[in-house]
PDB file of C-alpha atoms in Angstrom:
ATOM      1  CA  MET A   1      22.381  45.464 -12.013  1.00  0.00           C
ATOM      2  CA  GLY A   2      23.884  47.340 -14.953  1.00  0.00           C
ATOM      3  CA  ASN A   3      20.907  49.681 -14.967  1.00  0.00           C
ATOM      4  CA  ILE A   4      21.323  50.253 -11.227  1.00  0.00           C
ATOM      5  CA  GLY A   5      24.982  51.184 -11.653  1.00  0.00           C
ATOM      6  CA  GLN A   6      24.149  53.610 -14.428  1.00  0.00           C
ATOM      7  CA  SER A   7      21.387  55.085 -12.298  1.00  0.00           C
ATOM      8  CA  ILE A   8      23.658  55.555  -9.289  1.00  0.00           C
ATOM      9  CA  ALA A   9      26.245  57.262 -11.485  1.00  0.00           C
ATOM     10  CA  LEU A  10      23.623  59.513 -13.052  1.00  0.00           C
ATOM     11  CA  ILE A  11      22.130  60.657  -9.756  1.00  0.00           C
ATOM     12  CA  GLY A  12      25.121  60.424  -7.437  1.00  0.00           C
ATOM     13  CA  GLY A  13      27.840  61.752  -9.742  1.00  0.00           C
ATOM     14  CA  PRO A  14      26.604  65.362  -9.898  1.00  0.00           C
ATOM     15  CA  LEU A  15      25.874  65.375  -6.157  1.00  0.00           C
ATOM     16  CA  LEU A  16      29.400  64.218  -5.320  1.00  0.00           C
ATOM     17  CA  ALA A  17      30.932  66.685  -7.763  1.00  0.00           C
ATOM     18  CA  HIS A  18      28.921  69.552  -6.278  1.00  0.00           C
ATOM     19  CA  ARG A  19      29.753  68.606  -2.686  1.00  0.00           C
ATOM     20  CA  PHE A  20      33.380  67.456  -2.940  1.00  0.00           C
ATOM     21  CA  GLY A  21      34.663  68.681  -6.305  1.00  0.00           C
ATOM     22  CA  ILE A  22      34.731  67.417  -9.871  1.00  0.00           C
ATOM     23  CA  ALA A  23      37.366  64.762  -9.144  1.00  0.00           C
ATOM     24  CA  ALA A  24      35.338  63.049  -6.396  1.00  0.00           C
ATOM     25  CA  PRO A  25      33.026  60.850  -8.538  1.00  0.00           C
ATOM     26  CA  PHE A  26      35.935  59.674 -10.686  1.00  0.00           C
ATOM     27  CA  LEU A  27      38.061  58.793  -7.656  1.00  0.00           C
ATOM     28  CA  LEU A  28      35.148  56.934  -6.087  1.00  0.00           C
ATOM     29  CA  PHE A  29      34.480  55.061  -9.328  1.00  0.00           C
ATOM     30  CA  GLY A  30      38.149  54.107  -9.574  1.00  0.00           C
ATOM     31  CA  LEU A  31      38.196  52.864  -5.985  1.00  0.00           C
ATOM     32  CA  ALA A  32      35.001  50.844  -6.505  1.00  0.00           C
ATOM     33  CA  SER A  33      36.414  49.308  -9.698  1.00  0.00           C
ATOM     34  CA  LEU A  34      39.651  48.362  -7.946  1.00  0.00           C
ATOM     35  CA  THR A  35      37.748  46.832  -5.021  1.00  0.00           C
ATOM     36  CA  TRP A  36      35.510  44.713  -7.217  1.00  0.00           C
ATOM     37  CA  GLY A  37      38.492  43.736  -9.366  1.00  0.00           C
ATOM     38  CA  ILE A  38      40.219  42.317  -6.291  1.00  0.00           C
ATOM     39  CA  VAL A  39      37.038  40.531  -5.173  1.00  0.00           C
ATOM     40  CA  PHE A  40      36.622  39.053  -8.653  1.00  0.00           C
ATOM     41  CA  ALA A  41      40.242  37.889  -8.818  1.00  0.00           C
ATOM     42  CA  ILE A  42      39.895  36.112  -5.469  1.00  0.00           C
ATOM     43  CA  PHE A  43      36.504  34.449  -5.849  1.00  0.00           C
ATOM     44  CA  ALA A  44      35.762  34.085  -9.586  1.00  0.00           C
ATOM     45  CA  ARG A  45      36.086  30.651 -11.165  1.00  0.00           C
ATOM     46  CA  ASN A  46      35.776  29.456 -14.746  1.00  0.00           C
ATOM     47  CA  ALA A  47      32.753  27.364 -15.666  1.00  0.00           C
ATOM     48  CA  ARG A  48      33.215  23.615 -15.489  1.00  0.00           C
ATOM     49  CA  GLY A  49      33.941  21.750 -18.682  1.00  0.00           C
ATOM     50  CA  LYS A  50      36.378  22.577 -21.418  1.00  0.00           C
ATOM     51  CA  ARG A  51      35.478  24.128 -24.721  1.00  0.00           C
ATOM     52  CA  VAL A  52      37.949  25.045 -27.417  1.00  0.00           C
ATOM     53  CA  PRO A  53      37.888  28.859 -27.616  1.00  0.00           C
ATOM     54  CA  LYS A  54      37.194  30.409 -30.988  1.00  0.00           C
ATOM     55  CA  THR A  55      39.459  33.008 -32.490  1.00  0.00           C
ATOM     56  CA  ILE A  56      38.382  36.608 -32.998  1.00  0.00           C
ATOM     57  CA  GLY A  57      38.288  35.959 -36.732  1.00  0.00           C
ATOM     58  CA  GLN A  58      35.911  33.021 -36.283  1.00  0.00           C
ATOM     59  CA  ASN A  59      33.629  35.112 -34.077  1.00  0.00           C
ATOM     60  CA  PHE A  60      33.525  37.952 -36.606  1.00  0.00           C
ATOM     61  CA  LYS A  61      32.818  35.482 -39.401  1.00  0.00           C
ATOM     62  CA  PHE A  62      29.916  34.081 -37.399  1.00  0.00           C
ATOM     63  CA  LEU A  63      28.485  37.556 -36.764  1.00  0.00           C
ATOM     64  CA  ARG A  64      28.797  38.561 -40.423  1.00  0.00           C
ATOM     65  CA  ARG A  65      26.532  35.725 -41.523  1.00  0.00           C
ATOM     66  CA  THR A  66      24.065  35.829 -38.626  1.00  0.00           C
ATOM     67  CA  LYS A  67      21.454  38.493 -39.263  1.00  0.00           C
ATOM     68  CA  LEU A  68      19.417  37.713 -36.138  1.00  0.00           C
ATOM     69  CA  ALA A  69      22.314  38.836 -33.943  1.00  0.00           C
ATOM     70  CA  TRP A  70      22.287  42.219 -35.685  1.00  0.00           C
ATOM     71  CA  VAL A  71      18.513  42.431 -35.403  1.00  0.00           C
ATOM     72  CA  LEU A  72      18.720  41.892 -31.645  1.00  0.00           C
ATOM     73  CA  SER A  73      21.398  44.582 -31.559  1.00  0.00           C
ATOM     74  CA  LEU A  74      19.019  46.940 -33.345  1.00  0.00           C
ATOM     75  CA  PHE A  75      16.323  46.297 -30.742  1.00  0.00           C
ATOM     76  CA  TYR A  76      18.711  46.782 -27.822  1.00  0.00           C
ATOM     77  CA  SER A  77      20.023  50.009 -29.312  1.00  0.00           C
ATOM     78  CA  LEU A  78      16.444  51.257 -28.945  1.00  0.00           C
ATOM     79  CA  THR A  79      15.540  49.791 -25.551  1.00  0.00           C
ATOM     80  CA  PHE A  80      18.778  50.381 -23.647  1.00  0.00           C
ATOM     81  CA  GLY A  81      19.819  53.341 -25.775  1.00  0.00           C
ATOM     82  CA  GLY A  82      16.444  54.949 -25.144  1.00  0.00           C
ATOM     83  CA  PHE A  83      16.861  54.395 -21.412  1.00  0.00           C
ATOM     84  CA  VAL A  84      20.290  56.044 -21.379  1.00  0.00           C
ATOM     85  CA  THR A  85      19.135  58.907 -23.601  1.00  0.00           C
ATOM     86  CA  LEU A  86      16.139  59.813 -21.466  1.00  0.00           C
ATOM     87  CA  SER A  87      18.145  59.394 -18.263  1.00  0.00           C
ATOM     88  CA  ILE A  88      20.582  61.996 -19.562  1.00  0.00           C
ATOM     89  CA  TYR A  89      18.171  64.394 -21.229  1.00  0.00           C
ATOM     90  CA  LEU A  90      15.086  64.433 -19.005  1.00  0.00           C
ATOM     91  CA  PRO A  91      16.450  67.017 -16.522  1.00  0.00           C
ATOM     92  CA  THR A  92      17.343  69.372 -19.370  1.00  0.00           C
ATOM     93  CA  ILE A  93      14.002  68.920 -21.119  1.00  0.00           C
ATOM     94  CA  TYR A  94      12.008  69.497 -17.943  1.00  0.00           C
ATOM     95  CA  GLN A  95      13.909  72.674 -17.143  1.00  0.00           C
ATOM     96  CA  GLU A  96      14.080  74.103 -20.669  1.00  0.00           C
ATOM     97  CA  THR A  97      10.633  73.135 -21.934  1.00  0.00           C
ATOM     98  CA  PHE A  98       8.505  73.285 -18.797  1.00  0.00           C
ATOM     99  CA  SER A  99      10.559  75.756 -16.715  1.00  0.00           C
ATOM    100  CA  ILE A 100      10.618  73.698 -13.525  1.00  0.00           C
ATOM    101  CA  ASN A 101      13.440  73.824 -10.987  1.00  0.00           C
ATOM    102  CA  SER A 102      16.360  71.418 -10.985  1.00  0.00           C
ATOM    103  CA  THR A 103      15.190  69.618  -7.830  1.00  0.00           C
ATOM    104  CA  THR A 104      11.822  68.690  -9.326  1.00  0.00           C
ATOM    105  CA  ALA A 105      13.435  67.772 -12.636  1.00  0.00           C
ATOM    106  CA  GLY A 106      15.889  65.522 -10.806  1.00  0.00           C
ATOM    107  CA  ALA A 107      13.087  63.826  -8.867  1.00  0.00           C
ATOM    108  CA  LEU A 108      11.115  63.134 -12.051  1.00  0.00           C
ATOM    109  CA  THR A 109      14.226  61.768 -13.739  1.00  0.00           C
ATOM    110  CA  ALA A 110      14.972  59.565 -10.739  1.00  0.00           C
ATOM    111  CA  THR A 111      11.429  58.198 -10.988  1.00  0.00           C
ATOM    112  CA  PHE A 112      12.021  57.319 -14.635  1.00  0.00           C
ATOM    113  CA  VAL A 113      15.304  55.574 -13.805  1.00  0.00           C
ATOM    114  CA  ILE A 114      13.849  53.596 -10.888  1.00  0.00           C
ATOM    115  CA  VAL A 115      10.823  52.424 -12.885  1.00  0.00           C
ATOM    116  CA  ALA A 116      12.935  51.373 -15.888  1.00  0.00           C
ATOM    117  CA  THR A 117      15.410  49.547 -13.659  1.00  0.00           C
ATOM    118  CA  ALA A 118      12.648  47.710 -11.784  1.00  0.00           C
ATOM    119  CA  CYS A 119      10.945  46.654 -15.018  1.00  0.00           C
ATOM    120  CA  ARG A 120      14.029  45.050 -16.561  1.00  0.00           C
ATOM    121  CA  PRO A 121      13.968  41.811 -14.505  1.00  0.00           C
ATOM    122  CA  PHE A 122      10.192  41.809 -14.818  1.00  0.00           C
ATOM    123  CA  GLY A 123      10.695  41.834 -18.592  1.00  0.00           C
ATOM    124  CA  GLY A 124      12.682  38.615 -18.319  1.00  0.00           C
ATOM    125  CA  TRP A 125       9.950  37.079 -16.167  1.00  0.00           C
ATOM    126  CA  VAL A 126       7.233  38.030 -18.661  1.00  0.00           C
ATOM    127  CA  SER A 127       9.366  36.714 -21.536  1.00  0.00           C
ATOM    128  CA  ASP A 128       9.570  33.329 -19.830  1.00  0.00           C
ATOM    129  CA  ARG A 129       5.788  33.161 -19.892  1.00  0.00           C
ATOM    130  CA  ILE A 130       4.680  34.675 -23.185  1.00  0.00           C
ATOM    131  CA  GLY A 131       7.901  34.525 -25.203  1.00  0.00           C
ATOM    132  CA  GLY A 132      10.527  37.188 -25.806  1.00  0.00           C
ATOM    133  CA  ARG A 133       9.384  37.875 -29.363  1.00  0.00           C
ATOM    134  CA  LYS A 134       5.813  38.584 -28.358  1.00  0.00           C
ATOM    135  CA  LEU A 135       6.928  40.837 -25.516  1.00  0.00           C
ATOM    136  CA  LEU A 136       9.278  42.775 -27.790  1.00  0.00           C
ATOM    137  CA  LEU A 137       6.540  43.286 -30.362  1.00  0.00           C
ATOM    138  CA  ILE A 138       4.303  44.771 -27.661  1.00  0.00           C
ATOM    139  CA  VAL A 139       7.164  46.956 -26.418  1.00  0.00           C
ATOM    140  CA  LEU A 140       8.127  48.266 -29.858  1.00  0.00           C
ATOM    141  CA  LEU A 141       4.561  49.113 -30.825  1.00  0.00           C
ATOM    142  CA  GLY A 142       4.171  50.749 -27.418  1.00  0.00           C
ATOM    143  CA  VAL A 143       7.262  52.893 -28.054  1.00  0.00           C
ATOM    144  CA  PHE A 144       5.743  53.985 -31.358  1.00  0.00           C
ATOM    145  CA  LEU A 145       2.554  55.118 -29.623  1.00  0.00           C
ATOM    146  CA  ILE A 146       4.099  56.654 -26.532  1.00  0.00           C
ATOM    147  CA  GLY A 147       6.644  58.634 -28.537  1.00  0.00           C
ATOM    148  CA  TRP A 148       3.780  60.893 -29.595  1.00  0.00           C
ATOM    149  CA  THR A 149       2.986  61.800 -25.986  1.00  0.00           C
ATOM    150  CA  LEU A 150       6.619  62.823 -25.480  1.00  0.00           C
ATOM    151  CA  ALA A 151       6.397  65.069 -28.526  1.00  0.00           C
ATOM    152  CA  ILE A 152       3.386  67.015 -27.187  1.00  0.00           C
ATOM    153  CA  GLN A 153       4.216  70.209 -25.281  1.00  0.00           C
ATOM    154  CA  SER A 154       2.249  69.263 -22.169  1.00  0.00           C
ATOM    155  CA  MET A 155       4.027  68.524 -18.913  1.00  0.00           C
ATOM    156  CA  LEU A 156       1.326  66.095 -17.773  1.00  0.00           C
ATOM    157  CA  LEU A 157       1.410  64.095 -21.008  1.00  0.00           C
ATOM    158  CA  PHE A 158       5.191  64.261 -21.178  1.00  0.00           C
ATOM    159  CA  THR A 159       5.562  62.984 -17.608  1.00  0.00           C
ATOM    160  CA  LEU A 160       3.081  60.172 -18.192  1.00  0.00           C
ATOM    161  CA  GLY A 161       4.869  59.381 -21.443  1.00  0.00           C
ATOM    162  CA  SER A 162       8.264  59.271 -19.752  1.00  0.00           C
ATOM    163  CA  ILE A 163       6.999  56.858 -17.085  1.00  0.00           C
ATOM    164  CA  GLY A 164       5.340  54.746 -19.769  1.00  0.00           C
ATOM    165  CA  SER A 165       8.608  54.764 -21.698  1.00  0.00           C
ATOM    166  CA  ALA A 166      10.436  53.604 -18.574  1.00  0.00           C
ATOM    167  CA  VAL A 167       8.104  50.615 -18.292  1.00  0.00           C
ATOM    168  CA  LEU A 168       8.405  49.702 -21.973  1.00  0.00           C
ATOM    169  CA  LEU A 169      12.166  50.165 -22.238  1.00  0.00           C
ATOM    170  CA  GLY A 170      12.780  48.204 -19.044  1.00  0.00           C
ATOM    171  CA  LEU A 171      10.603  45.338 -20.264  1.00  0.00           C
ATOM    172  CA  GLY A 172      12.293  45.471 -23.660  1.00  0.00           C
ATOM    173  CA  ASN A 173      15.771  45.198 -22.156  1.00  0.00           C
ATOM    174  CA  GLY A 174      14.736  42.036 -20.344  1.00  0.00           C
ATOM    175  CA  GLY A 175      13.073  40.674 -23.476  1.00  0.00           C
ATOM    176  CA  VAL A 176      16.163  41.106 -25.654  1.00  0.00           C
ATOM    177  CA  PHE A 177      18.384  39.167 -23.286  1.00  0.00           C
ATOM    178  CA  LYS A 178      15.811  36.420 -23.060  1.00  0.00           C
ATOM    179  CA  LEU A 179      16.238  35.872 -26.808  1.00  0.00           C
ATOM    180  CA  VAL A 180      20.060  35.929 -26.953  1.00  0.00           C
ATOM    181  CA  PRO A 181      20.706  32.562 -25.229  1.00  0.00           C
ATOM    182  CA  GLU A 182      17.505  31.153 -26.698  1.00  0.00           C
ATOM    183  CA  TYR A 183      18.666  31.647 -30.280  1.00  0.00           C
ATOM    184  CA  PHE A 184      22.424  31.441 -29.714  1.00  0.00           C
ATOM    185  CA  PRO A 185      23.023  28.837 -26.986  1.00  0.00           C
ATOM    186  CA  LYS A 186      26.554  28.104 -28.243  1.00  0.00           C
ATOM    187  CA  GLN A 187      27.537  31.687 -29.098  1.00  0.00           C
ATOM    188  CA  THR A 188      25.895  33.529 -26.197  1.00  0.00           C
ATOM    189  CA  GLY A 189      29.054  35.413 -25.223  1.00  0.00           C
ATOM    190  CA  THR A 190      29.796  36.620 -28.749  1.00  0.00           C
ATOM    191  CA  VAL A 191      26.252  37.781 -29.432  1.00  0.00           C
ATOM    192  CA  THR A 192      25.908  39.346 -25.979  1.00  0.00           C
ATOM    193  CA  GLY A 193      29.017  41.419 -26.683  1.00  0.00           C
ATOM    194  CA  LEU A 194      27.580  42.660 -29.969  1.00  0.00           C
ATOM    195  CA  VAL A 195      24.171  43.428 -28.477  1.00  0.00           C
ATOM    196  CA  GLY A 196      25.694  45.212 -25.487  1.00  0.00           C
ATOM    197  CA  ALA A 197      27.878  47.337 -27.762  1.00  0.00           C
ATOM    198  CA  ALA A 198      24.811  48.313 -29.776  1.00  0.00           C
ATOM    199  CA  GLY A 199      23.102  49.397 -26.571  1.00  0.00           C
ATOM    200  CA  GLY A 200      26.069  51.608 -25.741  1.00  0.00           C
ATOM    201  CA  LEU A 201      25.978  53.209 -29.176  1.00  0.00           C
ATOM    202  CA  GLY A 202      22.225  53.604 -28.832  1.00  0.00           C
ATOM    203  CA  GLY A 203      22.833  55.690 -25.734  1.00  0.00           C
ATOM    204  CA  PHE A 204      25.504  57.812 -27.432  1.00  0.00           C
ATOM    205  CA  PHE A 205      23.970  59.047 -30.678  1.00  0.00           C
ATOM    206  CA  PRO A 206      20.343  59.907 -29.714  1.00  0.00           C
ATOM    207  CA  PRO A 207      21.345  62.642 -27.225  1.00  0.00           C
ATOM    208  CA  ILE A 208      23.370  64.264 -29.998  1.00  0.00           C
ATOM    209  CA  PHE A 209      20.416  63.913 -32.358  1.00  0.00           C
ATOM    210  CA  LEU A 210      18.019  65.449 -29.820  1.00  0.00           C
ATOM    211  CA  GLY A 211      20.396  68.376 -29.344  1.00  0.00           C
ATOM    212  CA  VAL A 212      20.665  68.935 -33.091  1.00  0.00           C
ATOM    213  CA  MET A 213      16.866  68.831 -33.468  1.00  0.00           C
ATOM    214  CA  LYS A 214      16.503  71.328 -30.624  1.00  0.00           C
ATOM    215  CA  ASP A 215      18.983  73.700 -32.268  1.00  0.00           C
ATOM    216  CA  MET A 216      17.417  73.359 -35.723  1.00  0.00           C
ATOM    217  CA  MET A 217      13.710  73.253 -34.857  1.00  0.00           C
ATOM    218  CA  GLY A 218      13.584  75.038 -31.522  1.00  0.00           C
ATOM    219  CA  SER A 219      12.093  72.056 -29.650  1.00  0.00           C
ATOM    220  CA  TYR A 220      12.600  68.358 -28.998  1.00  0.00           C
ATOM    221  CA  THR A 221       9.357  67.403 -30.762  1.00  0.00           C
ATOM    222  CA  PHE A 222      10.929  66.091 -33.958  1.00  0.00           C
ATOM    223  CA  GLY A 223      13.471  64.087 -31.980  1.00  0.00           C
ATOM    224  CA  PHE A 224      10.724  62.218 -30.141  1.00  0.00           C
ATOM    225  CA  LEU A 225       8.751  61.711 -33.335  1.00  0.00           C
ATOM    226  CA  ALA A 226      11.887  60.113 -34.786  1.00  0.00           C
ATOM    227  CA  LEU A 227      12.039  57.835 -31.716  1.00  0.00           C
ATOM    228  CA  SER A 228       8.416  56.894 -32.337  1.00  0.00           C
ATOM    229  CA  LEU A 229       9.141  56.078 -35.981  1.00  0.00           C
ATOM    230  CA  PHE A 230      12.191  54.033 -35.000  1.00  0.00           C
ATOM    231  CA  GLY A 231       9.989  51.931 -32.710  1.00  0.00           C
ATOM    232  CA  LEU A 232       7.611  51.224 -35.595  1.00  0.00           C
ATOM    233  CA  ILE A 233      10.496  50.301 -37.909  1.00  0.00           C
ATOM    234  CA  CYS A 234      11.882  47.901 -35.301  1.00  0.00           C
ATOM    235  CA  ALA A 235       8.443  46.309 -34.914  1.00  0.00           C
ATOM    236  CA  GLY A 236       8.351  45.737 -38.670  1.00  0.00           C
ATOM    237  CA  VAL A 237      11.836  44.214 -38.624  1.00  0.00           C
ATOM    238  CA  LEU A 238      10.765  41.921 -35.779  1.00  0.00           C
ATOM    239  CA  CYS A 239       7.753  40.685 -37.740  1.00  0.00           C
ATOM    240  CA  ILE A 240       9.873  40.014 -40.818  1.00  0.00           C
ATOM    241  CA  THR A 241      12.804  38.268 -39.148  1.00  0.00           C
ATOM    242  CA  PHE A 242      11.706  36.693 -35.873  1.00  0.00           C
ATOM    243  CA  LEU A 243       8.053  35.735 -35.789  1.00  0.00           C
ATOM    244  CA  GLU A 244       8.502  32.919 -38.299  1.00  0.00           C
ATOM    245  CA  VAL A 245      11.843  31.665 -36.949  1.00  0.00           C
ATOM    246  CA  ASN A 246      12.007  29.261 -34.020  1.00  0.00           C
ATOM    247  CA  PRO A 247      15.047  28.912 -31.753  1.00  0.00           C
ATOM    248  CA  PRO A 248      17.481  26.056 -32.516  1.00  0.00           C
ATOM    249  CA  ASN A 249      16.175  22.621 -31.501  1.00  0.00           C
ATOM    250  CA  SER A 250      12.843  24.159 -30.501  1.00  0.00           C
ATOM    251  CA  THR A 251       9.757  21.966 -30.587  1.00  0.00           C
ATOM    252  CA  VAL A 252       7.496  24.805 -29.473  1.00  0.00           C
ATOM    253  CA  PRO A 253       5.611  26.822 -32.110  1.00  0.00           C
ATOM    254  CA  SER A 254       6.846  30.345 -32.673  1.00  0.00           C
ATOM    255  CA  ARG A 255       5.300  32.773 -30.219  1.00  0.00           C
TER     256      ARG A 255
END
């Protein structure tokens, strides 16, 4: 659902701003937030059972000594951050690099967003069957390979690469959040917060990096090659940290 909200904002925001003025999307977002806040206040209930809440200091202490939480954050910074980055930059790349009109660029970007959003729950489903670690390894190696197609100055290869990226990143997002409660059943909220924050940062810095590479090198090629290399690095980190570590209380061999 988070992906869907981001997708609606990405596609609908500019349309509303163009039709009704720059303030329209912000006013609509504020109204929607207020509405859902009221609904939440009326209907939301705390989970049954009491658990002594930990202090912020205790949570930070736990995160400082738990490397797997940071590793999952690294993976999510790639999978969700990559989704946000391409959602933002695809229209610009299509228009600047391949000289197509804004309508076609928007349609191709919408296709990317829809595919990535649809693949996220499917990633959770696949993780339930083959294991989140195995799925993430496939995804990360796939990102390494498909990053090269994005770096090639061919609209056909770039479009196929962007759709392939949507599939991989969507699956990867689902795979990461399969592993969070699996490895941290008692600290799911704390680790989820860290992983989610990493995803937000992953969507913030890569667009800046792509812009810098475009200004320095004259194309986005080196930016996508860096994305490819990052996927390979993450795959190596996964092999080192996760493949030999089973979840707590697990009686199932590592997958």
